[in-house]
PDB file of C-alpha atoms and ligand atoms in Angstrom:
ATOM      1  CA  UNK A1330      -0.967  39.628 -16.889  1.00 67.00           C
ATOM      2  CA  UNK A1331      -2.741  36.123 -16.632  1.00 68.00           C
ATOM      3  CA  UNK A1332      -4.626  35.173 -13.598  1.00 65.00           C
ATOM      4  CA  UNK A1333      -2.003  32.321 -12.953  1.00 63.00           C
ATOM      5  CA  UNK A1334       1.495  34.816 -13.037  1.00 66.00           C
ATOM      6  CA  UNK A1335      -0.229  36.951 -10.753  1.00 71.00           C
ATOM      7  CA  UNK A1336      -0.287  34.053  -8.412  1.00 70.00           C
ATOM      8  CA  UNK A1337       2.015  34.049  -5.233  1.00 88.00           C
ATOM      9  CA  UNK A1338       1.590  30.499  -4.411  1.00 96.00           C
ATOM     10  CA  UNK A1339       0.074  27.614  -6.271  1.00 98.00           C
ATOM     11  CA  UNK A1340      -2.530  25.824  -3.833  1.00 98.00           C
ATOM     12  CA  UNK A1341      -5.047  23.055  -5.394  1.00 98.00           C
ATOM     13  CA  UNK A1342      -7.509  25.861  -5.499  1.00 98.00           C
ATOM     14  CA  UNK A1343      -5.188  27.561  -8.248  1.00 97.00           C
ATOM     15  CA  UNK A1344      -4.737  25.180 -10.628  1.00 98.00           C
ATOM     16  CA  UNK A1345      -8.768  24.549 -10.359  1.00 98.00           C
ATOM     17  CA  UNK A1346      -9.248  28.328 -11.596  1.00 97.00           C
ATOM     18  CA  UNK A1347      -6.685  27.740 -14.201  1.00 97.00           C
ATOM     19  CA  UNK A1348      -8.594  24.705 -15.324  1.00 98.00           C
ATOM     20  CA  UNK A1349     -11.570  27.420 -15.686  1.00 98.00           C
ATOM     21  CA  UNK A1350      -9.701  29.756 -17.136  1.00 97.00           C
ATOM     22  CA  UNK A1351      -8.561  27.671 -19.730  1.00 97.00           C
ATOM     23  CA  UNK A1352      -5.514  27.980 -18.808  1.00 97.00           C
ATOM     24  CA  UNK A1353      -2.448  24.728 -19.241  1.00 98.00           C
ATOM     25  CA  UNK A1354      -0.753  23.676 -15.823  1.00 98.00           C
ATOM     26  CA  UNK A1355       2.830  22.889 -16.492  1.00 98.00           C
ATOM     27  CA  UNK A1356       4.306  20.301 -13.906  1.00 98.00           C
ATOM     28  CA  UNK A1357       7.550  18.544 -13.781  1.00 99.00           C
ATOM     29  CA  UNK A1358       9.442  16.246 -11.134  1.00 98.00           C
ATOM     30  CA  UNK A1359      12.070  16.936  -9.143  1.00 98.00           C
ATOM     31  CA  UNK A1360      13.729  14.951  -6.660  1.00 98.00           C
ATOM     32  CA  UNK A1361      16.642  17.276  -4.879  1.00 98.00           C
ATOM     33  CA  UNK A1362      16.723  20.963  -3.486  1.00 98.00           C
ATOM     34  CA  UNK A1363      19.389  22.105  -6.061  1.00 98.00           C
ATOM     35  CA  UNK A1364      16.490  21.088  -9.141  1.00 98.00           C
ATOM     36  CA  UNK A1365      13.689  22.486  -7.448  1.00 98.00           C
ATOM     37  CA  UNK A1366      14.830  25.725  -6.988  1.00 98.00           C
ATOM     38  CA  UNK A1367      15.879  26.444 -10.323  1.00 98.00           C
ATOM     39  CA  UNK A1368      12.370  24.769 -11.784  1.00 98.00           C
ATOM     40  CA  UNK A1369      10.672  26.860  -9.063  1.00 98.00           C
ATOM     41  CA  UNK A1370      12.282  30.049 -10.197  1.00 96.00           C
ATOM     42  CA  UNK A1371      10.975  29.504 -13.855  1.00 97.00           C
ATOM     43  CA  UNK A1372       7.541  29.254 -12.440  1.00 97.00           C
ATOM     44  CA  UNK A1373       6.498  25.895 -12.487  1.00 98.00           C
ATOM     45  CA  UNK A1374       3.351  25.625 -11.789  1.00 98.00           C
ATOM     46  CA  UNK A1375       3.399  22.195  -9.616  1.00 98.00           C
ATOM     47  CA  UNK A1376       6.640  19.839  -8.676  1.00 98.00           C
ATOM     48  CA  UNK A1377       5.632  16.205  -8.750  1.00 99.00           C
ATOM     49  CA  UNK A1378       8.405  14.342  -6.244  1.00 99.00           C
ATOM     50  CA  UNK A1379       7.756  11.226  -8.273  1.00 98.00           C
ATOM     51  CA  UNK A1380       8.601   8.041  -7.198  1.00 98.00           C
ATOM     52  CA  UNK A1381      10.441   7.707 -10.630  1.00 98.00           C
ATOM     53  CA  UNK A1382      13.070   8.883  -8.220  1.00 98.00           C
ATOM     54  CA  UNK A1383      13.228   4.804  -8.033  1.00 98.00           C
ATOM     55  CA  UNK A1384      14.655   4.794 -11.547  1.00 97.00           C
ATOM     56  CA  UNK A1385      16.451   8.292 -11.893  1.00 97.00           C
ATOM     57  CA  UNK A1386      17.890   9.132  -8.981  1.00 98.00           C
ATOM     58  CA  UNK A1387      18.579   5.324  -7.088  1.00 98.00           C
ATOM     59  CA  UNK A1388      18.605   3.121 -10.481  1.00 97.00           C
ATOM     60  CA  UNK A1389      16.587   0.350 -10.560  1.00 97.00           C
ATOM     61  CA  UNK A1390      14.207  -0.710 -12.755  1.00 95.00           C
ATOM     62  CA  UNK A1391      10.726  -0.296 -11.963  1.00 97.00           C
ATOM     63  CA  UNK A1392       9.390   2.600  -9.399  1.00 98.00           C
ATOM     64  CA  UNK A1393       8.746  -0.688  -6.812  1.00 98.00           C
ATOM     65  CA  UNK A1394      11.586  -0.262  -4.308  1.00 98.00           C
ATOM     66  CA  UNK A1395      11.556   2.927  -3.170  1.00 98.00           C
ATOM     67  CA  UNK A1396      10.849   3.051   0.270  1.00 98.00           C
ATOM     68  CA  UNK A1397       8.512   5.392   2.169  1.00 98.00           C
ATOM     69  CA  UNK A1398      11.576   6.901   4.096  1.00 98.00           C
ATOM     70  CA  UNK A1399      13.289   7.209   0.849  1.00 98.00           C
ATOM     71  CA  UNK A1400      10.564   9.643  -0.745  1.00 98.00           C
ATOM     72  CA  UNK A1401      10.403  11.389   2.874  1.00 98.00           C
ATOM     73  CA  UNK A1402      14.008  12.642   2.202  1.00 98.00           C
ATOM     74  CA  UNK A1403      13.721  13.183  -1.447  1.00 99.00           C
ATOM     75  CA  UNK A1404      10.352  15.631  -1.014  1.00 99.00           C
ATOM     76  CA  UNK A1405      11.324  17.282   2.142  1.00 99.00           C
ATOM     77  CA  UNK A1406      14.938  18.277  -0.030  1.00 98.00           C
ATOM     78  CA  UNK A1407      12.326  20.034  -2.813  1.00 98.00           C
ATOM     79  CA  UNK A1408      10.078  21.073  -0.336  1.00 98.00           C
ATOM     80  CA  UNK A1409      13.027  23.360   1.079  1.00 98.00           C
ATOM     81  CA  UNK A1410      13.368  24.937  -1.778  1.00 98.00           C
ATOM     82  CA  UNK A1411      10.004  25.813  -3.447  1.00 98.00           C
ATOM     83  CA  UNK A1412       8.347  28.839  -2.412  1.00 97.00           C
ATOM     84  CA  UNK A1413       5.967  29.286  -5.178  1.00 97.00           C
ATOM     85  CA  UNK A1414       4.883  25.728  -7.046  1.00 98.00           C
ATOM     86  CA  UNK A1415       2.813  22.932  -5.304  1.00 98.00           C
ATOM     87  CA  UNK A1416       3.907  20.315  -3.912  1.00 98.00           C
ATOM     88  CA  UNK A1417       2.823  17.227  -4.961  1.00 99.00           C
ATOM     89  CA  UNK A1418       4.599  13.316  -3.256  1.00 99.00           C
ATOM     90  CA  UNK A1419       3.933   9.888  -4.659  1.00 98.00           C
ATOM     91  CA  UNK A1420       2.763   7.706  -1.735  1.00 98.00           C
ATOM     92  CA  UNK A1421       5.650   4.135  -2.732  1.00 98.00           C
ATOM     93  CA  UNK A1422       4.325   0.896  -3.527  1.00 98.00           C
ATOM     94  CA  UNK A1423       3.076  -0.901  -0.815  1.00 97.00           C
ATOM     95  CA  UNK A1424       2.278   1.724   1.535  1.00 97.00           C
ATOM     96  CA  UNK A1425      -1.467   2.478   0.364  1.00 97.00           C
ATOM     97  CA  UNK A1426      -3.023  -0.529  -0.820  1.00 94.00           C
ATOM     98  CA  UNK A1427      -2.589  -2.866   1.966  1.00 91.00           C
ATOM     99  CA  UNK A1428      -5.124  -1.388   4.330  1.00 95.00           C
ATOM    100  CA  UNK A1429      -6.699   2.202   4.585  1.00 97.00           C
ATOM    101  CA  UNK A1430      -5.007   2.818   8.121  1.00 97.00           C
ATOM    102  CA  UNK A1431      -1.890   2.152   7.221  1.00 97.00           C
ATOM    103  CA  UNK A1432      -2.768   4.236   4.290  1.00 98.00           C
ATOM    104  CA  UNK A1433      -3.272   7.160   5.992  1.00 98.00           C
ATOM    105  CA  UNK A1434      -0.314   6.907   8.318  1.00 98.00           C
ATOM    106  CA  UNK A1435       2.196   6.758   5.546  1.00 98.00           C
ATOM    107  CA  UNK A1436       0.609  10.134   4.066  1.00 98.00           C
ATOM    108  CA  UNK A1437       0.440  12.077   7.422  1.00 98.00           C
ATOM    109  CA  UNK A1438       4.100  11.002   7.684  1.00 98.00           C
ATOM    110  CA  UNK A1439       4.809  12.486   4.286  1.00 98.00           C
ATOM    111  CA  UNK A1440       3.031  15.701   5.014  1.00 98.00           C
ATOM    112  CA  UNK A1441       4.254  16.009   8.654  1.00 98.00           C
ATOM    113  CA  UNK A1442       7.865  15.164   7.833  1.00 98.00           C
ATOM    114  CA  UNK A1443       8.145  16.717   4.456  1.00 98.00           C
ATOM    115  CA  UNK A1444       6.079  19.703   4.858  1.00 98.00           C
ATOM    116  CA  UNK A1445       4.612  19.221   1.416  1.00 98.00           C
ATOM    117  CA  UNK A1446       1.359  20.023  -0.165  1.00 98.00           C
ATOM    118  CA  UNK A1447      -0.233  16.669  -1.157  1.00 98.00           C
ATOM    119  CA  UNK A1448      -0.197  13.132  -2.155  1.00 98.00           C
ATOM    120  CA  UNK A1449      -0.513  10.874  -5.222  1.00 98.00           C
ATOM    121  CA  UNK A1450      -1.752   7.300  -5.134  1.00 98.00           C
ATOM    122  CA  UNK A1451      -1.888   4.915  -8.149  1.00 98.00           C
ATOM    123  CA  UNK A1452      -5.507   2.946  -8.743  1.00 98.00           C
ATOM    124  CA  UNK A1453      -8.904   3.698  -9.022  1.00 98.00           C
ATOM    125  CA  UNK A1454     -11.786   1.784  -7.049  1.00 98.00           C
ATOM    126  CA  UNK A1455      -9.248  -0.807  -5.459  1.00 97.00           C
ATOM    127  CA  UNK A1456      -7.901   1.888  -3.773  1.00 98.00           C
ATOM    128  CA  UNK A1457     -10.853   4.331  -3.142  1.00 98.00           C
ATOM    129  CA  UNK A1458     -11.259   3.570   0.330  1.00 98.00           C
ATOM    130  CA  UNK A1459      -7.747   4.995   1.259  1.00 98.00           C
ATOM    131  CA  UNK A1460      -7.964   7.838  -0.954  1.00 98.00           C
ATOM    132  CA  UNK A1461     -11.082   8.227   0.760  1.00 98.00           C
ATOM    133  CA  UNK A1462      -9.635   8.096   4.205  1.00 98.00           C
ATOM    134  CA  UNK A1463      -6.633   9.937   3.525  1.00 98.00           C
ATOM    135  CA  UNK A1464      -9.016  13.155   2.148  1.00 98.00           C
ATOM    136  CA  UNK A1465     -11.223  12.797   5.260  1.00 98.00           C
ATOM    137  CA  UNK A1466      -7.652  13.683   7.137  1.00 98.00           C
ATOM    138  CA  UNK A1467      -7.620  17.030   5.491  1.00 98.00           C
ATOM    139  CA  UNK A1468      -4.481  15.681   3.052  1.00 98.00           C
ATOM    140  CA  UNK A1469      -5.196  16.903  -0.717  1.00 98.00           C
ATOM    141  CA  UNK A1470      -5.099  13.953  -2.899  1.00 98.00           C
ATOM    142  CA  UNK A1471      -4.110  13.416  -6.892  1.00 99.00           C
ATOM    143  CA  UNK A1472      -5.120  10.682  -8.918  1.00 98.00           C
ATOM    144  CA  UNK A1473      -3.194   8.645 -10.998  1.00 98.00           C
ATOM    145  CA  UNK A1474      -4.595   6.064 -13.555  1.00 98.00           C
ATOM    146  CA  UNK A1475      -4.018   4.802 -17.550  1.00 98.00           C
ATOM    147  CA  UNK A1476      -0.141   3.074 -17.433  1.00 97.00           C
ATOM    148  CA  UNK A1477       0.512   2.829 -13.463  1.00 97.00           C
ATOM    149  CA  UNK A1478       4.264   1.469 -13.049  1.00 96.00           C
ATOM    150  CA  UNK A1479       3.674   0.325  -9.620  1.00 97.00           C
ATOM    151  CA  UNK A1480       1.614  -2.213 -11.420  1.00 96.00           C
ATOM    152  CA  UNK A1481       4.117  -3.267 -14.053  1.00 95.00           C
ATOM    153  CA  UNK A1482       4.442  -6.833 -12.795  1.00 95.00           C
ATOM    154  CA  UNK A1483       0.634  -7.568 -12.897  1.00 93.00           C
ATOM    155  CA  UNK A1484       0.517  -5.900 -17.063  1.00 90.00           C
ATOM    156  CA  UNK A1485       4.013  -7.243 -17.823  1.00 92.00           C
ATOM    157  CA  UNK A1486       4.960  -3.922 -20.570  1.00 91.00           C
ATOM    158  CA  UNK A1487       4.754  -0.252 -20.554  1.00 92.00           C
ATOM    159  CA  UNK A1488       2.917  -0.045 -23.941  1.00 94.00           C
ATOM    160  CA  UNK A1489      -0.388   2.123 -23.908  1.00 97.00           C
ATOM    161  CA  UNK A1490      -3.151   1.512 -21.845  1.00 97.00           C
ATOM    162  CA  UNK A1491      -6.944   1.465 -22.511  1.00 97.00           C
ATOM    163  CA  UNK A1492      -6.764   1.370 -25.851  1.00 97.00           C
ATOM    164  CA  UNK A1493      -9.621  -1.471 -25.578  1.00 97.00           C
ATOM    165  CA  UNK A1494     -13.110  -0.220 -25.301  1.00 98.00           C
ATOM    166  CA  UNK A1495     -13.680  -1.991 -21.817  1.00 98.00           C
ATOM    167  CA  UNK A1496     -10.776  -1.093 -20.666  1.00 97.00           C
ATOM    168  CA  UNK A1497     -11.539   2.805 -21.581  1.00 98.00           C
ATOM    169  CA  UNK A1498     -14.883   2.513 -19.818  1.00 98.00           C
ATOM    170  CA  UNK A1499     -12.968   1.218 -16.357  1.00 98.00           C
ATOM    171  CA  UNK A1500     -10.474   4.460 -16.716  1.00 98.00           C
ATOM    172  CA  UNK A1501     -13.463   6.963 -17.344  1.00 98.00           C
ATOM    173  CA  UNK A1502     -15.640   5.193 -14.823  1.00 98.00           C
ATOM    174  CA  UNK A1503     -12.076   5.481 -12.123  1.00 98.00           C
ATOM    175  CA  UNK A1504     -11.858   8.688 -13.136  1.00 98.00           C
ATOM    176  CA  UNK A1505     -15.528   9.729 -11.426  1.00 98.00           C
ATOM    177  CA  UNK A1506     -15.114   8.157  -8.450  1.00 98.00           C
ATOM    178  CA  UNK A1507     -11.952   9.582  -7.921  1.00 98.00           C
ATOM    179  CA  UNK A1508     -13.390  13.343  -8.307  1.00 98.00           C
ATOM    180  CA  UNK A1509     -16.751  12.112  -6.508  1.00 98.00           C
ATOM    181  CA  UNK A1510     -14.084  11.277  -3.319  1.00 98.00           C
ATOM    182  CA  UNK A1511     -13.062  14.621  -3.680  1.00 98.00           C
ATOM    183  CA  UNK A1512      -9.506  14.299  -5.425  1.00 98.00           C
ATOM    184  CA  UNK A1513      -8.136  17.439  -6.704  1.00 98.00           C
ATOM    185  CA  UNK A1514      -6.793  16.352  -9.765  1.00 98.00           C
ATOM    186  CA  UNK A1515      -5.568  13.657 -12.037  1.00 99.00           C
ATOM    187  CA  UNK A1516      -2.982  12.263 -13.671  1.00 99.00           C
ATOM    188  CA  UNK A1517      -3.284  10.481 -16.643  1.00 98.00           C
ATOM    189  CA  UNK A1518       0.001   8.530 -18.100  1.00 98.00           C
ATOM    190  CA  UNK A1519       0.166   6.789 -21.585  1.00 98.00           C
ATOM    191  CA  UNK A1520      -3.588   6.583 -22.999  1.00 98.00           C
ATOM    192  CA  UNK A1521      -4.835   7.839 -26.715  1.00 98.00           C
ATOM    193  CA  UNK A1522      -5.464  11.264 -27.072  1.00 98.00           C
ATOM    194  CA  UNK A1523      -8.972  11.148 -27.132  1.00 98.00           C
ATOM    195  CA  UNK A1524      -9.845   9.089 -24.247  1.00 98.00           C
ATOM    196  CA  UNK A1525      -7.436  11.916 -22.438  1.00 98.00           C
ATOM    197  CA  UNK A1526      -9.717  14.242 -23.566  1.00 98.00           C
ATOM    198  CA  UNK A1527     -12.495  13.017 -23.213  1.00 98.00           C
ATOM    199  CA  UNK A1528     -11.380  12.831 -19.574  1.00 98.00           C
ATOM    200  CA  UNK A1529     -10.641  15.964 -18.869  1.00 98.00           C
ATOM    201  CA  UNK A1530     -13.523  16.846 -20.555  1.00 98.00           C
ATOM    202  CA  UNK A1531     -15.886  15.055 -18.012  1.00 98.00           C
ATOM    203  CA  UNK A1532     -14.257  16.047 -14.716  1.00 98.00           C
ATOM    204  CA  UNK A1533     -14.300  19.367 -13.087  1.00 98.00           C
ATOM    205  CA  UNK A1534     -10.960  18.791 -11.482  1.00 98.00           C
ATOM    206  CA  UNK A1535      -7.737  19.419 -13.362  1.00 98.00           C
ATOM    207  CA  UNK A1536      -6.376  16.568 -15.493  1.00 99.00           C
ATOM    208  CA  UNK A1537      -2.494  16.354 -16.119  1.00 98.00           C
ATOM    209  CA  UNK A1538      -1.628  14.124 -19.077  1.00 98.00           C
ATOM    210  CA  UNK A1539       2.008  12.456 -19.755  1.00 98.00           C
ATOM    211  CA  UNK A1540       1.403  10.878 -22.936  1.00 98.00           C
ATOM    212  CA  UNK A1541      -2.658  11.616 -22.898  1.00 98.00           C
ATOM    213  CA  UNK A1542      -2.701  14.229 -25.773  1.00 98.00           C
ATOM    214  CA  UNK A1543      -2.997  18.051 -25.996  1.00 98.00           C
ATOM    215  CA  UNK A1544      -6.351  18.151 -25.045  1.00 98.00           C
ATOM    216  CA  UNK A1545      -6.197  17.709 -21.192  1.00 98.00           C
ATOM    217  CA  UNK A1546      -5.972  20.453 -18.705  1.00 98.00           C
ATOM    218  CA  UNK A1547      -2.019  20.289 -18.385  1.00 98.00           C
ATOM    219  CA  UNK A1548       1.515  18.148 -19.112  1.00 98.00           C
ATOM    220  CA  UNK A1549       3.811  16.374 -16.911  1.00 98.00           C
ATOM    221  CA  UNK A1550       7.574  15.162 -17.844  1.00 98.00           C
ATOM    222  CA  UNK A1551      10.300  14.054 -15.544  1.00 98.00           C
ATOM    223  CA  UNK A1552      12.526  16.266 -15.129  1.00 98.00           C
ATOM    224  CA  UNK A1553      16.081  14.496 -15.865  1.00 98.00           C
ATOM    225  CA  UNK A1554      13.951  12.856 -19.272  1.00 98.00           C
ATOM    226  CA  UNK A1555      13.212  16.303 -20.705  1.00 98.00           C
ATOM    227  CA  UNK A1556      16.500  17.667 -19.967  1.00 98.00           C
ATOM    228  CA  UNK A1557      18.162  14.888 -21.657  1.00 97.00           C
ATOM    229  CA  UNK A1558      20.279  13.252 -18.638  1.00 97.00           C
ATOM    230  CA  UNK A1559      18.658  10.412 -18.696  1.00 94.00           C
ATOM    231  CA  UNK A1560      19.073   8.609 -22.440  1.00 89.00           C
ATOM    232  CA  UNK A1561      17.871   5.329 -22.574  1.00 84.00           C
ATOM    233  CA  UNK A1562      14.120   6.037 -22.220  1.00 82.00           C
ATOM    234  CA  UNK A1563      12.666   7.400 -25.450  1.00 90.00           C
ATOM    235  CA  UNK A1564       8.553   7.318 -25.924  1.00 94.00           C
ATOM    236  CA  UNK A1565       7.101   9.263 -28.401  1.00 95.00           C
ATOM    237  CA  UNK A1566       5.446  11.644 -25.744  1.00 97.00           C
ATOM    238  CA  UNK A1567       8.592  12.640 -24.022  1.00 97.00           C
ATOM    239  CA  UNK A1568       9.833  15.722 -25.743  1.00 98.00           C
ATOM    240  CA  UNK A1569      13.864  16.567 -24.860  1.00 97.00           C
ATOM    241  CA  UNK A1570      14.230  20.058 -24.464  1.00 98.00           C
ATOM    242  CA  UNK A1571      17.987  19.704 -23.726  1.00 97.00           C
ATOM    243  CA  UNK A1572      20.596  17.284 -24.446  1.00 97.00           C
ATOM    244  CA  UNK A1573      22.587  17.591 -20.627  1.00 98.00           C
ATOM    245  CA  UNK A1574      23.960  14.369 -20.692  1.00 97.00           C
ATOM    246  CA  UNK A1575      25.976  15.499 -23.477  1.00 97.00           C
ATOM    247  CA  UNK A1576      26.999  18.918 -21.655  1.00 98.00           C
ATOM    248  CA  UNK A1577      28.032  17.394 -18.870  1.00 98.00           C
ATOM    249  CA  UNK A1578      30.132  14.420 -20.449  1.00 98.00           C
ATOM    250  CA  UNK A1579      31.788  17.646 -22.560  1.00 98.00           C
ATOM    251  CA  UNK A1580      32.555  19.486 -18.812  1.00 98.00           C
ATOM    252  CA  UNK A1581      33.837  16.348 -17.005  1.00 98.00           C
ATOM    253  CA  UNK A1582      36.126  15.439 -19.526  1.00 98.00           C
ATOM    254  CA  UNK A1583      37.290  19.187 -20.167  1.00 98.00           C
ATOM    255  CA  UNK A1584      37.976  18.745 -15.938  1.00 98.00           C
ATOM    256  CA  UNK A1585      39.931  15.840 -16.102  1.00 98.00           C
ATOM    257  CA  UNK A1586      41.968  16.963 -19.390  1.00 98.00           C
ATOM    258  CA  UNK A1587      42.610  20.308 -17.288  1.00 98.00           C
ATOM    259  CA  UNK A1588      43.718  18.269 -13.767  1.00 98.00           C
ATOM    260  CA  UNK A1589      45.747  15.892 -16.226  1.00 98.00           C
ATOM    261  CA  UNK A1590      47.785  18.902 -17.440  1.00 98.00           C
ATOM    262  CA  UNK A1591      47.763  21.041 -14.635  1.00 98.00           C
ATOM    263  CA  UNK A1592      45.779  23.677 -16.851  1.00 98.00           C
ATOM    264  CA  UNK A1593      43.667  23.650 -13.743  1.00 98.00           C
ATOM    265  CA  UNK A1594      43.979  25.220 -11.377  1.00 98.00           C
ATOM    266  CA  UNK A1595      45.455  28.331 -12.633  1.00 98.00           C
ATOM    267  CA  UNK A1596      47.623  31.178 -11.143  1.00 97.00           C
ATOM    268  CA  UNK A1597      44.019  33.120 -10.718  1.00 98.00           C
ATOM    269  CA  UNK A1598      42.403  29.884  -9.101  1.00 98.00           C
ATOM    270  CA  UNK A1599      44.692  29.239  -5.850  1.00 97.00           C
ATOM    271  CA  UNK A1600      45.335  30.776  -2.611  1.00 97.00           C
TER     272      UNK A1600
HETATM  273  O1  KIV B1734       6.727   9.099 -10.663  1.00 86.61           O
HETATM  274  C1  KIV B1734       6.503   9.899 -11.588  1.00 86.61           C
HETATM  275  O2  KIV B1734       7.404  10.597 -12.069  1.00 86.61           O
HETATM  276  C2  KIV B1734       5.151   9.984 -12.113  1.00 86.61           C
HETATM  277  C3  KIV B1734       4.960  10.747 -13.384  1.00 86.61           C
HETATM  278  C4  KIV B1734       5.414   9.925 -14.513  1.00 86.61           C
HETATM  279  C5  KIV B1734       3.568  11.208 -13.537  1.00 86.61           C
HETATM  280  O3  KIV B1734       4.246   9.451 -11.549  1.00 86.61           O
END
């Protein structure tokens, strides 16, 4: 049995030893109770309540307008059901890089109201000093740097970052001073391969890649992308492992054919 299934619950100190051990951390989002559970179950081994909840679950565009009380209620839904995976929040735009205080107040409130295990902020050095303040409170921080979508305004397209040399240099050079504050891991969205590994290879702390290459120290997908409800979105690193936007369309409209012919209910279905 690995090190990792032996595991009863998945602190930051676990998926460090897997990192040593070689072995991949699988993450995913979720954004409900219902979700969690069942991605829980299968072992997964940390939930990312993403604030691509913006886009999935509330539809808008860009990850901007989800609001602090918004991502309260989403993580506190998964939180209720994971017993196993950590927990992992996205601190929304605009409630860490306005000051450091104000910083830290919005992630006590997500760990005091949500009951989860951690916190992810966006940025590197413009936002060390409330990563750094939010550690000194004893809250586990993640990393997140390469394509940031709370910054989509100020790079105008999703394409892949640091593909440019200087560029490159800024992420690897983020990437330190990130560990140095004492993060506990990394994400790294949308860069080549090779800078991802090179990343990973640097830093002692765990480094999850969407769209960074095989060589980091674990993958992350949203969850409603890899199951195929959501259709629209299609970059080369997202791999569908399901199509249940197609299932579902086939089960609603079996429902309504059924209620349109009073198939449904049955003799066997009714009191
Ligand atoms: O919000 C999110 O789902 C994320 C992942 C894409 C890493 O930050």
């Amino acid at each position: 049995m690995s090190f990792y299934q032996q595991v009863k619950r998945v602190t930051t100190h676990v998926l460090h030893e897997m990192k040593l051990r070689g072995e991949k951390i699988a993450m995913l989002t979720a954004y409900d109770y219902s979700f969690a559970r069942i991605i829980d179950q299968a072992k997964i081994d940390a939930i990312l309540v993403g604030d691509s909840a913006s886009n999935v679950m509330a539809g808008f565009e860009t990850t901007l307008p989800i609001t602090l009380d918004n991502m309260i209620y989403h993580a506190a839904s998964v939180v209720r059901a994971v017993k196993r995976a950590l927990v992992i929040v996205d601190m929304p735009f605009g409630t860490y890089q306005g000051n450091s205080k104000e910083a830290l107040s919005s992630a006590i409130r997500i760990m005091k109201e949500t009951g989860a295990h951690s916190v992810k902020m966006e940025g590197g050095r413009q936002i060390l000093e409330s990563v750094e303040r939010i550690l000194s409170a004893g809250i586990p921080v993640m990393g997140h740097l390469g394509l940031t979508p709370q910054s989509i305004h100020k790079f105008g397209t999703y394409v892949v970052r640091a593909k440019e040399k200087d560029e490159a240099e800024k992420l690897v050079e983020d990437a330190h001073l990130l560990e140095e504050a004492g993060c506990f891991g990394l994400v790294l969205e949308k860069i080549p391969a090779e800078l991802g590994g090179k990343v990973a290879g640097e830093l002692k702390i765990p480094v999850i890649g969407i769209g960074a290459g095989p060589d980091v120290d674990g993958q992350v997908l949203v969850l409603h992308d890899m199951l195929g409800i959501t259709q629209e979105f299609s970059p080369r690193f997202l791999r569908r492992y399901h199509n249940l936007n197609e299932e579902i369309d086939g089960a609603v409209k079996a429902y309504i054919q059924d209620v349109r012919t009073s198939d449904f209910p049955n003799e066997n279905e009714k009191y």
